[in-house]
Backbone as ProteinMPNN parsed JSONL, in Angstrom:
{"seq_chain_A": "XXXXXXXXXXXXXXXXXXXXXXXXXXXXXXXXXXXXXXXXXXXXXXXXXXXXXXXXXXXXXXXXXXXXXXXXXXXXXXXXXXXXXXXXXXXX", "coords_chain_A": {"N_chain_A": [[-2.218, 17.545, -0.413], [0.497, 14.981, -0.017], [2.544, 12.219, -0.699], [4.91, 10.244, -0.198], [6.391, 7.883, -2.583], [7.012, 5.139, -1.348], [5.408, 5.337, 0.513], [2.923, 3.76, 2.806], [-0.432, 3.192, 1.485], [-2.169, 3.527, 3.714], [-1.63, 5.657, 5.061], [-2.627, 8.077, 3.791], [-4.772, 8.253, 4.306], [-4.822, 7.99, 7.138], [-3.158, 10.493, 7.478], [-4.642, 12.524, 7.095], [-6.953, 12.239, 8.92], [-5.661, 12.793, 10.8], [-5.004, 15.655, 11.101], [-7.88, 16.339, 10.598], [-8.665, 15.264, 13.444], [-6.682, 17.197, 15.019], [-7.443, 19.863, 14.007], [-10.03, 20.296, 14.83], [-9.66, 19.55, 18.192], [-8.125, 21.573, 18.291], [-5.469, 21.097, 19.061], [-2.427, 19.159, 19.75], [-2.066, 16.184, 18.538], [-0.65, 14.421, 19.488], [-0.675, 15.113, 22.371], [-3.593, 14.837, 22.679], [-4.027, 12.259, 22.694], [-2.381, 11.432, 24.801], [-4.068, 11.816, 26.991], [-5.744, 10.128, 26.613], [-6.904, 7.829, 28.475], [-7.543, 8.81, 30.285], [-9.549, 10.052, 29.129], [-11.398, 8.041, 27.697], [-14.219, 8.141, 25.276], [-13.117, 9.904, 23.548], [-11.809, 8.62, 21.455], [-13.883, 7.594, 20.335], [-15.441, 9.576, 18.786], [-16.659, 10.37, 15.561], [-15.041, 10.37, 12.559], [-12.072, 10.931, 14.404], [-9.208, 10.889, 15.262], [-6.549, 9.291, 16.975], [-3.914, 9.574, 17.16], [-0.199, 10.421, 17.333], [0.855, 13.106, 15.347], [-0.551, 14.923, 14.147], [-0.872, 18.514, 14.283], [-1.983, 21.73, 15.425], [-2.655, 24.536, 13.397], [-1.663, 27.614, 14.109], [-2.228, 31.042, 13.912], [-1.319, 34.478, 14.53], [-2.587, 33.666, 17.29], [-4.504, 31.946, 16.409], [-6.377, 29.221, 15.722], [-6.154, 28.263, 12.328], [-6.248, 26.299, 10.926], [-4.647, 22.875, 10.42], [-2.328, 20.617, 10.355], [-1.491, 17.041, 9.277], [0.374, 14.381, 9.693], [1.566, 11.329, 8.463], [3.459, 7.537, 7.791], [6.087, 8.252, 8.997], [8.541, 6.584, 11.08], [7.545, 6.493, 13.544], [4.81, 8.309, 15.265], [5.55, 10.792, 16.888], [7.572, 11.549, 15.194], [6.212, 11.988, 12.913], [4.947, 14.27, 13.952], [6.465, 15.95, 14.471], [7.733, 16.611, 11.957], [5.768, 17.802, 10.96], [5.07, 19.971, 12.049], [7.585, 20.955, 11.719], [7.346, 21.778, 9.059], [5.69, 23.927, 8.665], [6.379, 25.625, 10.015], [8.324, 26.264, 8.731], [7.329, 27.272, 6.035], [5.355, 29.447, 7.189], [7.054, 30.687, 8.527], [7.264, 30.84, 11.498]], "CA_chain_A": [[-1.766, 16.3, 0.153], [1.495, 14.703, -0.689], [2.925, 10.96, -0.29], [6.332, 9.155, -1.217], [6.269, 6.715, -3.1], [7.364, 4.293, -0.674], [4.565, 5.235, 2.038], [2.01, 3.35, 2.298], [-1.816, 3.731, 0.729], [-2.956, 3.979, 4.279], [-1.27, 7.169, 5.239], [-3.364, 9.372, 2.812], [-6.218, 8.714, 5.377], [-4.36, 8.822, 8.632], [-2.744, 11.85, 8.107], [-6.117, 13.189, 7.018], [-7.696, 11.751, 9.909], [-4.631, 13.544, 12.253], [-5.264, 16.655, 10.819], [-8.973, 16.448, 11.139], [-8.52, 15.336, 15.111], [-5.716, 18.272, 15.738], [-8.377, 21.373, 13.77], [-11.221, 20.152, 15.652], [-9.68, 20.16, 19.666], [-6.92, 22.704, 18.418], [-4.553, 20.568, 20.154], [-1.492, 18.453, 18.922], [-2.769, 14.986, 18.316], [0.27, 13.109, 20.531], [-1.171, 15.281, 23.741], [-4.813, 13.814, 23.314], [-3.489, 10.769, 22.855], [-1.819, 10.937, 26.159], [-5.207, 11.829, 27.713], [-7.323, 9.291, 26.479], [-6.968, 6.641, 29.245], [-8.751, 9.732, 31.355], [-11.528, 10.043, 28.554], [-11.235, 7.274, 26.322], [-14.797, 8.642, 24.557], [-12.54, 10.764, 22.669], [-11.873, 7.794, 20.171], [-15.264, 7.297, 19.328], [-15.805, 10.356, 17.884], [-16.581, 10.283, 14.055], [-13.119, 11.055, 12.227], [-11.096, 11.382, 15.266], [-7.747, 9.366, 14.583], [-6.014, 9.856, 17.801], [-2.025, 9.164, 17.021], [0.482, 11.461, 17.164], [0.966, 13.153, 13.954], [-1.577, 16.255, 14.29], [-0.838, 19.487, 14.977], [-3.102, 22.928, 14.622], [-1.452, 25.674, 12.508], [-1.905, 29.563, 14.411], [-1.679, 32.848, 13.463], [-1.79, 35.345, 15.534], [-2.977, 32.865, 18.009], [-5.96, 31.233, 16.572], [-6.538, 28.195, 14.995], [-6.522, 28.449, 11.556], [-6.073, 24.781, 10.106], [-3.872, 21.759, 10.901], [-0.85, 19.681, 9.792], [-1.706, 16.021, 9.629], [1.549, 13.791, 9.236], [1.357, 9.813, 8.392], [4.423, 7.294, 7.545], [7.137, 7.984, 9.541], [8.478, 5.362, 11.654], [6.736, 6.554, 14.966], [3.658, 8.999, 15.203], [6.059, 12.155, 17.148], [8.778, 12.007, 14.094], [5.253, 12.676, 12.015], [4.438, 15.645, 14.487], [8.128, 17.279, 13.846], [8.023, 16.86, 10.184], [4.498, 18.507, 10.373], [5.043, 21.62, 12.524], [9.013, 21.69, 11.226], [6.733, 22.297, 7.7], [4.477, 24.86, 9.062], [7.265, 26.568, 10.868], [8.817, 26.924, 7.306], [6.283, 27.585, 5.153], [4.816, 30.375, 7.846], [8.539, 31.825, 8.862], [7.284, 31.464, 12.783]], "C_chain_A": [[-0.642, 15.778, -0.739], [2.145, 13.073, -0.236], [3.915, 10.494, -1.085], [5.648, 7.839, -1.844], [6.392, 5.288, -2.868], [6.166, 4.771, 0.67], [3.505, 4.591, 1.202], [0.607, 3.796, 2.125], [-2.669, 4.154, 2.417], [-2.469, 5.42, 5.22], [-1.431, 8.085, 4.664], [-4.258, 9.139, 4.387], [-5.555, 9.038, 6.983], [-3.815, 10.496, 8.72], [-4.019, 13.038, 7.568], [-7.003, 13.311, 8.437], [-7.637, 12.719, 11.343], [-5.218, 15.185, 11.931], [-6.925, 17.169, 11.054], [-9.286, 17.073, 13.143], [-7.865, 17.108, 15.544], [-6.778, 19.524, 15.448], [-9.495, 21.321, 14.527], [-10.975, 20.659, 17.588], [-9.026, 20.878, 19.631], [-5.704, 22.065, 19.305], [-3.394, 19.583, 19.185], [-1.986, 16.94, 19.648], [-1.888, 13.788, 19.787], [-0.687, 14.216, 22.599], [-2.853, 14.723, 23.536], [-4.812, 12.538, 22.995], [-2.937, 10.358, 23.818], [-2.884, 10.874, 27.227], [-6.334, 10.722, 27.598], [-7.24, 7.963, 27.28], [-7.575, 7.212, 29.944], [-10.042, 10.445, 30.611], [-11.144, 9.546, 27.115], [-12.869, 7.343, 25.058], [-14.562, 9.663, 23.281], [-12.44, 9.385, 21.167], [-12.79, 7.126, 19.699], [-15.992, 8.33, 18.533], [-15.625, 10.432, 16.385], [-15.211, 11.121, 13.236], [-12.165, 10.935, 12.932], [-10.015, 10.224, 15.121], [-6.548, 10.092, 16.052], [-4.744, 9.052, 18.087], [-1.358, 10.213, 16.97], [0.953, 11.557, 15.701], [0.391, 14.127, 13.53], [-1.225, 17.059, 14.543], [-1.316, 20.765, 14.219], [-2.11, 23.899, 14.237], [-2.219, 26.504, 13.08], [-1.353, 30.275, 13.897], [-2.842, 33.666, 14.199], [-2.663, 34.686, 16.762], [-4.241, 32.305, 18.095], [-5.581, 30.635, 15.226], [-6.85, 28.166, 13.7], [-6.438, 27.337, 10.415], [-5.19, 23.925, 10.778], [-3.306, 20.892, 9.65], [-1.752, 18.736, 9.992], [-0.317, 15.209, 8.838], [1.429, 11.779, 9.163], [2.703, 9.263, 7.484], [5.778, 7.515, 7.752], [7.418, 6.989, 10.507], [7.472, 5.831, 13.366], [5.994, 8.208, 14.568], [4.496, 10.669, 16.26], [7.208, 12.362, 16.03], [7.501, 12.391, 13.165], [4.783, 13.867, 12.812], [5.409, 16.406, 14.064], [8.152, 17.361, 12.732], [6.352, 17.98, 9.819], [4.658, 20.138, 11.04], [6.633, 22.221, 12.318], [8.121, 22.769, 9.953], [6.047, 23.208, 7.772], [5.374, 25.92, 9.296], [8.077, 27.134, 9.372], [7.973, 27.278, 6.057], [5.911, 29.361, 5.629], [5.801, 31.483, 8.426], [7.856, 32.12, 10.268], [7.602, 30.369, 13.563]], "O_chain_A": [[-0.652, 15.986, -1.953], [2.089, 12.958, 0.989], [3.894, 10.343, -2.307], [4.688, 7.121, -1.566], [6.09, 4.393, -3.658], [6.379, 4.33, 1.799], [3.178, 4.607, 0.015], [0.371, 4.883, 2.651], [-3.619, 4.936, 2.415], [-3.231, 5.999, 5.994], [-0.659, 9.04, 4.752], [-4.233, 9.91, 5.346], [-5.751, 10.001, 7.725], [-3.969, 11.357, 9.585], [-4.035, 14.249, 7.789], [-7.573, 14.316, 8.861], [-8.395, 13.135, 12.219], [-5.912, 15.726, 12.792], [-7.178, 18.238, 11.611], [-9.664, 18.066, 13.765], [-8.47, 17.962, 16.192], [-7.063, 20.229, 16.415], [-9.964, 22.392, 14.911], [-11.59, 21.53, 18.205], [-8.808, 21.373, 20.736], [-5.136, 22.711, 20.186], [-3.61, 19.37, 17.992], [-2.194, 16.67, 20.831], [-2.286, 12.92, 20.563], [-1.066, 13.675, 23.638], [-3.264, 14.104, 24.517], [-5.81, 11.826, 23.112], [-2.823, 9.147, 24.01], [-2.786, 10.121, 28.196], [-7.375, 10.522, 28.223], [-7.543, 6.952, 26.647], [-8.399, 6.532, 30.555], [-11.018, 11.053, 31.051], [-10.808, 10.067, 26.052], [-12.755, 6.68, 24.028], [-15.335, 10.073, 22.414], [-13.044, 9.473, 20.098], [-12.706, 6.242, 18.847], [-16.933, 8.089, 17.776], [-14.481, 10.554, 15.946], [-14.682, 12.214, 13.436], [-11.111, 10.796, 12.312], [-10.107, 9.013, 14.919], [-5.935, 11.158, 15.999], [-4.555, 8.177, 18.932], [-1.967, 11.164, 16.482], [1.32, 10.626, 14.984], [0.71, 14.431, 12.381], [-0.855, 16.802, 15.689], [-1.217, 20.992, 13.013], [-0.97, 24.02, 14.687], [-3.422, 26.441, 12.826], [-0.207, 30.284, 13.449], [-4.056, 33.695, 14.399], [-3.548, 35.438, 17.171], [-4.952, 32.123, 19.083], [-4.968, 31.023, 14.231], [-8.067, 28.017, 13.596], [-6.556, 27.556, 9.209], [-4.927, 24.308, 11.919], [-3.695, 20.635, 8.511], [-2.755, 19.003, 10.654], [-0.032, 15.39, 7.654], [1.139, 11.201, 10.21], [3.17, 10.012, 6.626], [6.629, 7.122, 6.954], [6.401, 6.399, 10.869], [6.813, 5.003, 13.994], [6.488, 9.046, 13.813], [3.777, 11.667, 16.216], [7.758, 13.463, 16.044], [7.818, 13.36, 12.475], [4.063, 14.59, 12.123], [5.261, 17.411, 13.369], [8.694, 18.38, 12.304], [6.024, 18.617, 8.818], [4.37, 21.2, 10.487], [6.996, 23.371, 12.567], [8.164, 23.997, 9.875], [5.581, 23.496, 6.669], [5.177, 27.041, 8.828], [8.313, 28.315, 9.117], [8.602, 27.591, 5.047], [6.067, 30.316, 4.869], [5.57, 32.66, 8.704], [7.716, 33.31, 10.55], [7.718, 30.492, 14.782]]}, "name": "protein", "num_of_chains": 1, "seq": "XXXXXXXXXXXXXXXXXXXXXXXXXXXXXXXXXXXXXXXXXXXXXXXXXXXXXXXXXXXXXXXXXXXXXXXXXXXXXXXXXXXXXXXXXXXX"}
């Protein structure tokens, strides 16, 4: 885990939170966030932090962890900075 110095103290836990949400449904956090007006039970699940900002890391097409991104000004500029970082880290 990593944080500027200028983000704030509660973006250790959200992007914990995102990352949690995204490894659990394997899904990128801003699409079940678009779903949950058609099953808003999703945000009562223990951990589940449902903002965009999540997304699951594959290889070879299975789920093998998740990005979680917190402190950018909107919750899809924390999805691109999280699967830009994946995408460079992983060279795919």
């Amino acid at each position: 885990m990593a944080r500027s110095e200028n983000a704030g103290p509660h973006t250790l836990g959200a992007s914990s939170g995102k990352a949690f949400t995204s490894a659990s449904a394997r899904a990128l956090t801003s699409d079940i966030a678009k779903n949950l007006p058609n099953n808003p039970a999703l945000a009562d699940i223990p951990g589940y932090l449902v903002l965009a900002g999540g997304a699951p890391i594959r290889v070879g097409g299975a789920v093998v962890g998740a990005v979680g991104v917190g402190g950018a000004p909107s919750g899809l500029t924390d999805e691109k900075c999280g699967t830009d970082a994946v995408t460079t880290v992983l060279g795919q």
